Amino acid sequence: MKINEIKNKLVDKGLKVTPQRISILEAIIKLNNHPTAENIIDYIRKNQPNIATATVYKVLDALVENELIRKVKTDRDFMRYDAIMENHHHLYCSVSDRIEDYHDDELNDLLEKYFESKGIPDFKIEDIKLQIIGRFMKSKK
Amino acid sequence: MKINEIKNKLVDKGLKVTPQRISILEAIIKLNNHPTAENIIDYIRKNQPNIATATVYKVLDALVENELIRKVKTDRDFMRYDAIMENHHHLYCSVSDRIEDYHDDELNDLLEKYFESKGIPDFKIEDIKLQIIGRFMKSKK
DNA sequence: AACTTAAAGTAGAATAATTCTCTTCTAATA
DNA sequence: TATTAGAAGAGAATTATTCTACTTTAAGTT
């Protein structure tokens, strides 16, 4: 993703464009295994050694707030982030921290039709995500 | 759930039966909105004011390890626990911390058949959970 | 029923992810 | 280029959870 695309994302949301915000968004896109704040900080400090920890956390909050990134639900005690906003699901490794994206439009249709006809009493569905837990048969390339 | 049922769960897993473990399992079952460790500690201390924080955390780990409870995946920074081990999904409120169980065997069948025929390359599925995000139309009774 | 001991519980300190406070800086607009 | 609201920075504070170094206890054995 080009720097200009990232800038446009920020401008479109009415956010000020700062070098820190660009680096952070870039880092989440590059670090494609749903990075933690720490992963992001380590990655950025290679080129920008002076970025403050608090800045990263504040920017992450702002990006989540403005729907440029998402928090990933896990059962671990640190947050992970995802720069892919289009509808997709996650494959969780049952023996490691690895999380991969799973895109499947056919599945999305199936679920949409299922709940459209069935519904859930007293609940208005806004989004459905699958957590698919299991084992990866190949290590990450 | 009777105390004896809880005791049996512990015995079946080869865990020593202690008052602390019984109280903690009881609390998770009673506090049915997927309690945090803090919720559990507060609840238990009403009757057992001296239980140590570390005990609760250690027992929770032991119970998860022995598959008597499960961690619930969230995008918040504290852990939540679930005493229901049978296959079910979760309704997450998009504006509060409320999480409710969603049982649906028809859905489970649908998903099972879908993935049985389709599969996911290089991934062995062990479990599938839906995170259904949305709004509750009624407050909790 | 008492003896033994590995496992469990306790208190409080330690850790680590995240947040807060308050000051300085800067992006965006006039 | 001057203005200023919003952003970044540094480091302290907070808070959920874990660790350490004990003491106690459950449950099998005598």
PDB file of C-alpha atoms in Angstrom, chain B residues 8-133:
ATOM      1  CA  ASN B   8     -17.715 -34.906  40.742  1.00  0.00           C
ATOM      2  CA  LYS B   9     -16.488 -32.710  37.919  1.00  0.00           C
ATOM      3  CA  LEU B  10     -13.308 -32.072  39.883  1.00  0.00           C
ATOM      4  CA  VAL B  11     -12.842 -35.703  40.905  1.00  0.00           C
ATOM      5  CA  ASP B  12     -13.392 -36.872  37.314  1.00  0.00           C
ATOM      6  CA  LYS B  13     -10.510 -34.701  36.199  1.00  0.00           C
ATOM      7  CA  GLY B  14      -8.254 -35.952  38.986  1.00  0.00           C
ATOM      8  CA  LEU B  15      -8.255 -32.557  40.688  1.00  0.00           C
ATOM      9  CA  LYS B  16      -8.267 -32.249  44.445  1.00  0.00           C
ATOM     10  CA  VAL B  17     -11.591 -31.070  45.778  1.00  0.00           C
ATOM     11  CA  THR B  18     -11.103 -27.882  47.794  1.00  0.00           C
ATOM     12  CA  PRO B  19     -13.614 -25.350  49.088  1.00  0.00           C
ATOM     13  CA  GLN B  20     -11.963 -22.689  46.926  1.00  0.00           C
ATOM     14  CA  ARG B  21     -12.345 -24.706  43.761  1.00  0.00           C
ATOM     15  CA  ILE B  22     -15.946 -25.484  44.526  1.00  0.00           C
ATOM     16  CA  SER B  23     -16.732 -21.831  45.202  1.00  0.00           C
ATOM     17  CA  ILE B  24     -15.039 -20.697  42.027  1.00  0.00           C
ATOM     18  CA  LEU B  25     -16.801 -23.191  39.791  1.00  0.00           C
ATOM     19  CA  GLU B  26     -20.074 -22.370  41.507  1.00  0.00           C
ATOM     20  CA  ALA B  27     -19.498 -18.654  40.999  1.00  0.00           C
ATOM     21  CA  ILE B  28     -18.843 -18.996  37.269  1.00  0.00           C
ATOM     22  CA  ILE B  29     -22.012 -21.024  36.876  1.00  0.00           C
ATOM     23  CA  LYS B  30     -24.095 -18.544  38.888  1.00  0.00           C
ATOM     24  CA  LEU B  31     -22.588 -15.411  37.349  1.00  0.00           C
ATOM     25  CA  ASN B  32     -23.903 -16.310  33.961  1.00  0.00           C
ATOM     26  CA  ASN B  33     -22.773 -13.286  32.000  1.00  0.00           C
ATOM     27  CA  HIS B  34     -19.287 -14.666  31.362  1.00  0.00           C
ATOM     28  CA  PRO B  35     -17.658 -13.183  34.443  1.00  0.00           C
ATOM     29  CA  THR B  36     -14.195 -11.695  34.793  1.00  0.00           C
ATOM     30  CA  ALA B  37     -11.798 -12.839  37.514  1.00  0.00           C
ATOM     31  CA  GLU B  38     -12.789  -9.722  39.437  1.00  0.00           C
ATOM     32  CA  ASN B  39     -16.505 -10.542  39.196  1.00  0.00           C
ATOM     33  CA  ILE B  40     -15.745 -14.000  40.537  1.00  0.00           C
ATOM     34  CA  ILE B  41     -13.588 -12.687  43.394  1.00  0.00           C
ATOM     35  CA  ASP B  42     -16.245 -10.155  44.438  1.00  0.00           C
ATOM     36  CA  TYR B  43     -18.950 -12.789  44.370  1.00  0.00           C
ATOM     37  CA  ILE B  44     -17.018 -15.335  46.403  1.00  0.00           C
ATOM     38  CA  ARG B  45     -15.778 -12.841  49.001  1.00  0.00           C
ATOM     39  CA  LYS B  46     -19.349 -12.200  50.103  1.00  0.00           C
ATOM     40  CA  ASN B  47     -19.236 -15.608  51.770  1.00  0.00           C
ATOM     41  CA  GLN B  48     -15.516 -16.326  51.907  1.00  0.00           C
ATOM     42  CA  PRO B  49     -13.881 -12.951  52.553  1.00  0.00           C
ATOM     43  CA  ASN B  50     -10.396 -14.402  52.836  1.00  0.00           C
ATOM     44  CA  ILE B  51      -9.908 -16.127  49.526  1.00  0.00           C
ATOM     45  CA  ALA B  52      -6.688 -14.912  47.924  1.00  0.00           C
ATOM     46  CA  THR B  53      -6.656 -13.248  44.542  1.00  0.00           C
ATOM     47  CA  ALA B  54      -3.827 -15.503  43.380  1.00  0.00           C
ATOM     48  CA  THR B  55      -5.875 -18.563  44.316  1.00  0.00           C
ATOM     49  CA  VAL B  56      -8.678 -17.496  42.058  1.00  0.00           C
ATOM     50  CA  TYR B  57      -6.336 -16.961  39.130  1.00  0.00           C
ATOM     51  CA  LYS B  58      -4.575 -20.253  39.720  1.00  0.00           C
ATOM     52  CA  VAL B  59      -7.819 -22.176  40.030  1.00  0.00           C
ATOM     53  CA  LEU B  60      -9.171 -20.544  36.878  1.00  0.00           C
ATOM     54  CA  ASP B  61      -6.059 -21.679  35.009  1.00  0.00           C
ATOM     55  CA  ALA B  62      -6.412 -25.195  36.375  1.00  0.00           C
ATOM     56  CA  LEU B  63     -10.075 -25.346  35.393  1.00  0.00           C
ATOM     57  CA  VAL B  64      -9.320 -24.123  31.857  1.00  0.00           C
ATOM     58  CA  GLU B  65      -6.447 -26.602  31.600  1.00  0.00           C
ATOM     59  CA  ASN B  66      -8.786 -29.428  32.621  1.00  0.00           C
ATOM     60  CA  GLU B  67     -11.597 -28.303  30.345  1.00  0.00           C
ATOM     61  CA  LEU B  68     -14.094 -27.569  33.078  1.00  0.00           C
ATOM     62  CA  ILE B  69     -14.394 -23.951  31.949  1.00  0.00           C
ATOM     63  CA  ARG B  70     -13.322 -21.967  28.885  1.00  0.00           C
ATOM     64  CA  LYS B  71     -11.823 -18.587  28.285  1.00  0.00           C
ATOM     65  CA  VAL B  72     -14.062 -16.340  26.219  1.00  0.00           C
ATOM     66  CA  LYS B  73     -12.386 -14.442  23.395  1.00  0.00           C
ATOM     67  CA  THR B  74     -12.984 -10.687  23.609  1.00  0.00           C
ATOM     68  CA  ASP B  75     -11.322  -7.500  22.479  1.00  0.00           C
ATOM     69  CA  ARG B  76     -11.074  -6.167  26.010  1.00  0.00           C
ATOM     70  CA  ASP B  77      -8.132  -6.301  28.335  1.00  0.00           C
ATOM     71  CA  PHE B  78      -9.425  -8.654  30.958  1.00  0.00           C
ATOM     72  CA  MET B  79     -10.233 -12.300  30.656  1.00  0.00           C
ATOM     73  CA  ARG B  80     -13.747 -13.694  30.830  1.00  0.00           C
ATOM     74  CA  TYR B  81     -14.785 -17.250  31.609  1.00  0.00           C
ATOM     75  CA  ASP B  82     -17.578 -19.578  30.590  1.00  0.00           C
ATOM     76  CA  ALA B  83     -18.716 -22.667  32.477  1.00  0.00           C
ATOM     77  CA  ILE B  84     -20.737 -24.060  29.598  1.00  0.00           C
ATOM     78  CA  MET B  85     -18.622 -26.588  27.750  1.00  0.00           C
ATOM     79  CA  GLU B  86     -21.134 -27.821  25.184  1.00  0.00           C
ATOM     80  CA  ASN B  87     -20.788 -26.356  21.728  1.00  0.00           C
ATOM     81  CA  HIS B  88     -22.321 -22.902  21.524  1.00  0.00           C
ATOM     82  CA  HIS B  89     -21.754 -19.444  20.134  1.00  0.00           C
ATOM     83  CA  HIS B  90     -21.740 -15.963  21.605  1.00  0.00           C
ATOM     84  CA  LEU B  91     -23.777 -12.820  21.117  1.00  0.00           C
ATOM     85  CA  TYR B  92     -21.600  -9.791  21.799  1.00  0.00           C
ATOM     86  CA  CYS B  93     -23.256  -6.451  22.477  1.00  0.00           C
ATOM     87  CA  SER B  94     -21.656  -3.751  20.345  1.00  0.00           C
ATOM     88  CA  VAL B  95     -22.223  -1.040  22.953  1.00  0.00           C
ATOM     89  CA  SER B  96     -21.661  -2.817  26.267  1.00  0.00           C
ATOM     90  CA  ASP B  97     -19.777  -5.718  27.789  1.00  0.00           C
ATOM     91  CA  ARG B  98     -22.740  -8.021  27.683  1.00  0.00           C
ATOM     92  CA  ILE B  99     -22.116 -11.449  26.180  1.00  0.00           C
ATOM     93  CA  GLU B 100     -24.848 -14.064  25.906  1.00  0.00           C
ATOM     94  CA  ASP B 101     -24.759 -17.672  24.832  1.00  0.00           C
ATOM     95  CA  TYR B 102     -26.360 -18.727  21.594  1.00  0.00           C
ATOM     96  CA  HIS B 103     -27.177 -22.404  21.118  1.00  0.00           C
ATOM     97  CA  ASP B 104     -28.236 -23.572  17.663  1.00  0.00           C
ATOM     98  CA  ASP B 105     -27.811 -27.168  16.570  1.00  0.00           C
ATOM     99  CA  GLU B 106     -29.207 -26.462  13.113  1.00  0.00           C
ATOM    100  CA  LEU B 107     -26.447 -23.875  12.628  1.00  0.00           C
ATOM    101  CA  ASN B 108     -23.821 -26.285  13.914  1.00  0.00           C
ATOM    102  CA  ASP B 109     -24.956 -28.889  11.389  1.00  0.00           C
ATOM    103  CA  LEU B 110     -24.935 -26.336   8.598  1.00  0.00           C
ATOM    104  CA  LEU B 111     -21.379 -25.265   9.404  1.00  0.00           C
ATOM    105  CA  GLU B 112     -20.162 -28.794   9.853  1.00  0.00           C
ATOM    106  CA  LYS B 113     -21.541 -29.863   6.475  1.00  0.00           C
ATOM    107  CA  TYR B 114     -20.219 -26.736   4.809  1.00  0.00           C
ATOM    108  CA  PHE B 115     -16.660 -27.210   5.993  1.00  0.00           C
ATOM    109  CA  GLU B 116     -16.759 -30.977   5.588  1.00  0.00           C
ATOM    110  CA  SER B 117     -17.256 -30.560   1.871  1.00  0.00           C
ATOM    111  CA  LYS B 118     -15.242 -27.395   1.423  1.00  0.00           C
ATOM    112  CA  GLY B 119     -12.369 -27.640   3.894  1.00  0.00           C
ATOM    113  CA  ILE B 120      -9.662 -25.047   4.420  1.00  0.00           C
ATOM    114  CA  PRO B 121      -6.291 -25.601   2.727  1.00  0.00           C
ATOM    115  CA  ASP B 122      -3.469 -26.538   5.113  1.00  0.00           C
ATOM    116  CA  PHE B 123      -5.706 -26.218   8.154  1.00  0.00           C
ATOM    117  CA  LYS B 124      -7.296 -28.891  10.320  1.00  0.00           C
ATOM    118  CA  ILE B 125     -10.449 -27.517  11.914  1.00  0.00           C
ATOM    119  CA  GLU B 126     -10.946 -28.440  15.567  1.00  0.00           C
ATOM    120  CA  ASP B 127     -13.738 -26.089  16.554  1.00  0.00           C
ATOM    121  CA  ILE B 128     -15.849 -23.320  15.088  1.00  0.00           C
ATOM    122  CA  LYS B 129     -17.401 -20.516  17.106  1.00  0.00           C
ATOM    123  CA  LEU B 130     -19.488 -17.620  15.903  1.00  0.00           C
ATOM    124  CA  GLN B 131     -19.082 -14.171  17.311  1.00  0.00           C
ATOM    125  CA  ILE B 132     -22.393 -12.528  16.585  1.00  0.00           C
ATOM    126  CA  ILE B 133     -22.071  -8.823  17.219  1.00  0.00           C
TER     127      ILE B 133
END
